[in-house]
Amino acid sequence: MIRKKIWLFFVIFAVFSYLQAGDKAPLKVFISVDMEGIWGVVHYNQTSSSSSGYGAARKWMVEDVNAVVAGLLEAGATEIVVNDSHGSMRNIIADDLHPKASLISGSPKPLVMMQGIDDSFAACIFIGYHAKAGSASAVLDHTISGGSVRAIKINGIELPELGLNAAIAGYFKVPVIMISGDTETCRQAKSILGNKIVTVAVKEGIGRYAAKLLPPEEARRQLKEKAKEALLKKDKISPFKLNPPLSIELELHRSSQAEMPLLVPQVKLINPRTVGFSSNDYLEAFKLLRALIALASRS
Ligand SMILES: [Zn+2]
């Protein structure tokens, strides 16, 4: 009889320990937050730190992020890392961020908009993202550098920032489960990353400097609910991978901007304003691409 009781005690203890361990299983989410696709933002006057509209826009930025963080926590996220990814990357005022999230602030940082990602994360989310350079009815469309970059192609496919950054997440086998921005950004995300990604269009682009905004409470409600929905269905969404060998083409606005990037030995001129190189490792290719854009911006 005593033996039976001891066994029973062990079984109850084992089940209890299993349930406790299940509760504590880590569920880490990485958030990269840009500014052009934030609710309310329609002009450079709001995204440049020296401009008069910036104070309001950085407040909207953290409100969009906090709504997403709240949704992720309801879906069971145990750790949330937010990487400030616009301009100086010091847009979010640290103590305005949701108290359960950690902030990566400042620049430069090696992986730029994706600094902090690694294979310990279960999912990645892009907030406030924008369409690629040359998009119609898209608020503040550009690709990395508005002054230099006309297009970036990898293995023949033109990619917006959301594609270039999703491939970094994919390098670490992390799926991008949700994106927010304007309607055109959401369309480009589905066309590149697949239809299963959850999208929240917080504004409908009218032109490069105009949009129809969702009512603010509705925007934040959708950001929260969709983040929760996205994390609960994360296993249905595949990581976005660019498989080597990789052929990278950087098309610039002017032929003079190709001259400095050509000083790098492995870089070739493809046409007067386009340079290219090959790589077998996406992370290395991404870093070289960033260096070439920095060089191009000097001429
Ligand atoms: Zn930006």
Coordinates of C-alpha atoms and ligand atoms in Angstrom, one line a residue:
M1 CA 0.0 0.0 0.0
I2 CA 2.8 2.4 0.9
R3 CA 4.6 1.5 -2.3
K4 CA 1.5 2.3 -4.3
K5 CA 1.3 5.7 -2.6
I6 CA 5.0 6.4 -3.4
W7 CA 4.4 5.5 -7.0
L8 CA 1.4 7.7 -7.2
F9 CA 3.4 10.6 -5.7
F10 CA 6.1 10.1 -8.3
V11 CA 3.6 10.1 -11.2
I12 CA 1.9 13.3 -10.0
F13 CA 5.3 14.9 -9.5
A14 CA 6.4 13.9 -13.0
V15 CA 3.2 15.3 -14.6
F16 CA 3.5 18.5 -12.6
S17 CA 7.2 19.0 -13.6
Y18 CA 6.3 18.4 -17.3
L19 CA 3.5 21.0 -17.2
Q20 CA 5.8 23.5 -15.4
A21 CA 8.6 22.9 -18.0
G22 CA 6.0 23.4 -20.8
D23 CA 5.0 26.8 -19.3
K24 CA 8.6 28.0 -19.3
A25 CA 9.6 26.8 -22.8
P26 CA 11.2 29.8 -24.4
L27 CA 9.3 31.6 -27.2
K28 CA 11.5 34.4 -28.4
V29 CA 10.3 37.0 -30.9
F30 CA 12.5 39.5 -32.8
I31 CA 10.9 42.8 -34.0
S32 CA 12.6 45.1 -36.5
V33 CA 10.9 48.5 -36.6
D34 CA 11.3 51.1 -39.3
M35 CA 9.5 54.4 -39.5
E36 CA 8.2 55.1 -43.0
G37 CA 5.4 52.5 -42.6
I38 CA 4.3 53.6 -39.1
W39 CA 0.7 54.7 -38.6
G40 CA 0.4 58.5 -39.3
V41 CA 3.7 58.9 -41.1
V42 CA 3.5 60.3 -44.7
H43 CA 6.5 62.6 -45.1
Y44 CA 10.2 63.1 -44.5
N45 CA 9.3 65.9 -42.2
Q46 CA 8.1 63.2 -39.7
T47 CA 11.0 60.7 -40.2
S48 CA 14.0 63.0 -40.0
S49 CA 15.2 63.7 -36.4
S50 CA 15.9 67.4 -37.1
S51 CA 12.3 68.0 -38.5
S52 CA 9.3 69.5 -36.7
G53 CA 7.0 66.5 -37.2
Y54 CA 9.5 64.0 -35.7
G55 CA 8.4 64.2 -32.1
A56 CA 4.8 63.0 -32.9
A57 CA 6.0 60.3 -35.3
R58 CA 8.4 58.7 -32.8
K59 CA 5.5 58.5 -30.4
W60 CA 3.3 56.8 -33.0
M61 CA 6.3 54.4 -33.7
V62 CA 6.4 53.1 -30.1
E63 CA 2.6 52.9 -30.0
D64 CA 2.6 50.6 -33.0
V65 CA 5.3 48.5 -31.5
N66 CA 3.7 48.3 -28.0
A67 CA 0.4 47.1 -29.6
V68 CA 2.3 44.3 -31.3
V69 CA 4.2 43.4 -28.0
A70 CA 0.9 43.2 -26.1
G71 CA -0.5 40.7 -28.7
L72 CA 2.7 38.6 -28.6
L73 CA 2.6 38.4 -24.8
E74 CA -1.0 37.2 -25.0
A75 CA 0.1 34.5 -27.5
G76 CA 2.8 33.2 -25.0
A77 CA 6.0 35.0 -26.1
T78 CA 8.5 34.7 -23.3
E79 CA 11.1 37.2 -24.6
I80 CA 10.7 40.0 -27.1
V81 CA 13.6 42.0 -28.6
V82 CA 12.8 45.2 -30.5
N83 CA 15.5 46.5 -32.9
D84 CA 15.1 50.2 -33.7
S85 CA 15.8 50.2 -37.4
H86 CA 15.4 53.7 -38.8
G87 CA 17.9 56.4 -39.5
S88 CA 20.0 57.0 -36.3
M89 CA 18.2 54.0 -34.8
R90 CA 17.6 56.0 -31.7
N91 CA 14.0 56.9 -32.5
I92 CA 12.2 54.9 -29.7
I93 CA 12.6 56.6 -26.3
A94 CA 13.7 53.6 -24.2
D95 CA 11.3 54.0 -21.3
D96 CA 8.3 54.5 -23.7
L97 CA 8.7 50.9 -24.9
H98 CA 6.5 48.2 -23.4
P99 CA 8.2 47.1 -20.1
K100 CA 8.3 43.5 -21.1
A101 CA 10.4 44.1 -24.3
S102 CA 14.1 44.7 -24.6
L103 CA 15.3 47.5 -27.0
I104 CA 18.3 47.5 -29.3
S105 CA 19.1 51.2 -29.8
G106 CA 21.6 53.1 -31.8
S107 CA 23.9 52.7 -34.9
P108 CA 26.0 51.6 -36.6
K109 CA 25.5 47.9 -36.0
P110 CA 26.7 45.0 -38.2
L111 CA 23.3 43.6 -39.2
V112 CA 21.7 47.0 -39.3
M113 CA 17.9 46.5 -39.3
M114 CA 18.3 42.9 -38.2
Q115 CA 20.9 43.3 -35.4
G116 CA 20.1 40.9 -32.6
I117 CA 18.6 38.0 -34.7
D118 CA 19.9 34.5 -34.2
D119 CA 18.6 31.0 -34.3
S120 CA 17.2 31.2 -30.8
F121 CA 14.2 33.1 -32.0
A122 CA 11.0 31.4 -33.0
A123 CA 9.6 34.2 -35.2
C124 CA 10.4 37.7 -36.6
I125 CA 8.1 40.6 -37.2
F126 CA 8.6 43.8 -39.3
I127 CA 6.7 46.9 -38.1
G128 CA 6.6 50.2 -40.0
Y129 CA 8.2 48.9 -43.1
H130 CA 7.9 50.5 -46.6
A131 CA 7.8 49.5 -50.3
K132 CA 10.9 49.2 -52.5
A133 CA 12.3 52.2 -54.6
G134 CA 10.1 52.9 -57.6
S135 CA 6.8 51.7 -56.2
A136 CA 3.5 53.5 -56.9
S137 CA 1.1 54.8 -54.3
A138 CA 3.6 53.9 -51.6
V139 CA 4.6 56.2 -48.7
L140 CA 8.3 57.2 -48.8
D141 CA 9.2 54.2 -51.1
H142 CA 13.0 53.5 -51.2
T143 CA 15.5 50.7 -50.8
I144 CA 18.1 51.3 -48.1
S145 CA 19.4 54.6 -49.5
G146 CA 17.0 56.9 -51.3
G147 CA 19.9 59.0 -52.7
S148 CA 21.9 56.1 -54.2
V149 CA 19.9 52.9 -54.7
R150 CA 17.6 52.4 -57.6
A151 CA 17.3 48.6 -57.2
I152 CA 18.8 45.6 -55.6
K153 CA 18.5 42.2 -57.3
I154 CA 19.5 38.8 -55.9
N155 CA 19.5 36.0 -58.4
G156 CA 17.5 38.2 -60.8
I157 CA 14.8 39.1 -58.3
E158 CA 14.4 42.7 -57.2
L159 CA 14.0 42.8 -53.4
P160 CA 12.7 45.5 -51.1
E161 CA 14.2 45.9 -47.6
L162 CA 11.6 43.5 -46.3
G163 CA 13.0 40.8 -48.6
L164 CA 16.7 41.5 -47.9
N165 CA 16.0 41.5 -44.1
A166 CA 13.7 38.4 -44.3
A167 CA 16.6 36.5 -45.9
I168 CA 18.7 37.4 -42.9
A169 CA 16.0 35.9 -40.6
G170 CA 15.9 32.9 -43.0
Y171 CA 19.6 32.5 -42.7
F172 CA 19.0 31.7 -39.1
K173 CA 15.9 29.6 -40.0
V174 CA 13.5 32.2 -38.5
P175 CA 10.2 32.9 -40.3
V176 CA 8.9 36.4 -40.8
I177 CA 5.3 35.9 -39.5
M178 CA 3.9 39.5 -39.8
I179 CA 4.5 42.9 -41.3
S180 CA 2.9 46.3 -41.0
G181 CA 3.1 49.3 -43.3
D182 CA 1.0 50.7 -46.1
T183 CA -1.1 48.7 -48.6
E184 CA 1.7 48.4 -51.2
T185 CA 4.2 47.2 -48.6
C186 CA 1.8 44.5 -47.5
R187 CA 1.2 43.5 -51.1
Q188 CA 5.0 43.2 -51.8
A189 CA 5.5 41.2 -48.6
K190 CA 2.9 38.6 -49.7
S191 CA 4.3 38.4 -53.2
I192 CA 7.9 37.8 -52.0
L193 CA 7.5 36.0 -48.7
G194 CA 4.3 34.1 -49.5
N195 CA 0.6 34.5 -48.8
K196 CA 0.7 33.0 -45.3
I197 CA 2.5 36.1 -43.8
V198 CA 0.1 38.1 -41.6
T199 CA -0.2 41.7 -42.9
V200 CA -1.5 44.9 -41.3
A201 CA -2.0 47.9 -43.6
V202 CA -2.2 50.8 -41.2
K203 CA -2.6 53.2 -44.1
E204 CA -3.6 53.2 -47.7
G205 CA -1.0 54.9 -49.9
I206 CA -2.4 57.7 -52.1
G207 CA 1.0 58.8 -53.3
R208 CA 4.6 59.1 -52.1
Y209 CA 3.7 61.8 -49.6
A210 CA 0.0 61.0 -48.8
A211 CA -2.1 58.2 -47.4
K212 CA -5.5 57.5 -45.9
L213 CA -4.9 56.3 -42.3
L214 CA -6.9 53.8 -40.3
P215 CA -8.5 55.3 -37.2
P216 CA -5.7 55.1 -34.6
E217 CA -7.6 52.8 -32.2
E218 CA -8.4 50.5 -35.0
A219 CA -4.8 50.4 -36.2
R220 CA -3.5 49.4 -32.8
R221 CA -6.3 46.9 -32.3
Q222 CA -5.4 45.2 -35.5
L223 CA -1.7 45.3 -34.7
K224 CA -2.3 43.6 -31.4
E225 CA -4.8 41.0 -32.6
K226 CA -2.8 40.1 -35.8
A227 CA 0.4 39.8 -33.8
K228 CA -1.3 37.3 -31.5
E229 CA -2.8 35.4 -34.5
A230 CA 0.6 35.4 -36.3
L231 CA 2.5 33.9 -33.4
L232 CA -0.1 31.2 -32.8
K233 CA 0.2 30.1 -36.4
K234 CA 4.0 30.6 -36.7
D235 CA 4.7 26.9 -37.5
K236 CA 2.7 27.3 -40.7
I237 CA 5.0 30.0 -42.1
S238 CA 8.4 29.0 -43.7
P239 CA 11.6 30.9 -43.3
F240 CA 12.5 32.9 -46.5
K241 CA 15.9 31.6 -47.7
L242 CA 18.1 32.7 -50.6
N243 CA 20.1 29.7 -51.6
P244 CA 23.7 30.1 -52.8
P245 CA 25.3 30.6 -55.3
L246 CA 24.1 34.2 -55.0
S247 CA 24.4 36.8 -57.7
I248 CA 24.0 40.3 -56.3
E249 CA 23.3 43.4 -58.5
L250 CA 23.3 46.9 -57.1
E251 CA 21.7 49.4 -59.5
L252 CA 22.5 53.0 -58.6
H253 CA 20.9 56.3 -59.7
R254 CA 24.0 57.7 -61.5
S255 CA 27.1 56.2 -63.2
S256 CA 29.3 58.2 -60.9
Q257 CA 27.9 56.3 -57.9
A258 CA 29.3 53.0 -59.4
E259 CA 32.9 54.3 -59.4
M260 CA 33.8 53.9 -55.6
P261 CA 32.2 50.4 -55.3
L262 CA 34.3 49.3 -58.2
L263 CA 37.4 49.8 -56.1
V264 CA 36.5 46.5 -54.2
P265 CA 38.3 43.7 -56.1
Q266 CA 35.5 41.2 -56.4
V267 CA 33.0 43.8 -57.7
K268 CA 32.3 44.0 -61.4
L269 CA 30.6 46.6 -63.6
I270 CA 27.5 45.2 -65.1
N271 CA 26.4 48.4 -66.9
P272 CA 27.4 52.0 -66.4
R273 CA 25.3 52.5 -63.2
T274 CA 25.1 48.8 -62.0
V275 CA 27.7 46.9 -60.1
G276 CA 27.6 43.2 -59.1
F277 CA 29.3 40.4 -57.3
S278 CA 28.8 36.7 -56.4
S279 CA 28.8 35.0 -53.0
N280 CA 28.2 31.6 -51.4
D281 CA 27.1 33.1 -48.1
Y282 CA 24.1 35.4 -47.7
L283 CA 25.3 37.1 -44.5
E284 CA 28.7 38.0 -46.1
A285 CA 27.0 39.2 -49.3
F286 CA 24.6 41.4 -47.2
K287 CA 27.5 43.0 -45.4
L288 CA 29.4 43.7 -48.7
L289 CA 26.3 45.1 -50.2
R290 CA 26.0 47.5 -47.3
A291 CA 29.6 48.6 -47.7
L292 CA 29.1 49.2 -51.5
I293 CA 26.0 51.3 -50.8
A294 CA 28.1 53.4 -48.3
L295 CA 30.8 53.8 -50.9
A296 CA 28.3 54.7 -53.6
S297 CA 26.8 57.4 -51.3
R298 CA 30.1 59.2 -51.3
S299 CA 30.0 60.2 -55.1
Ligands
ZN1 ZN 13.5 54.0 -42.5

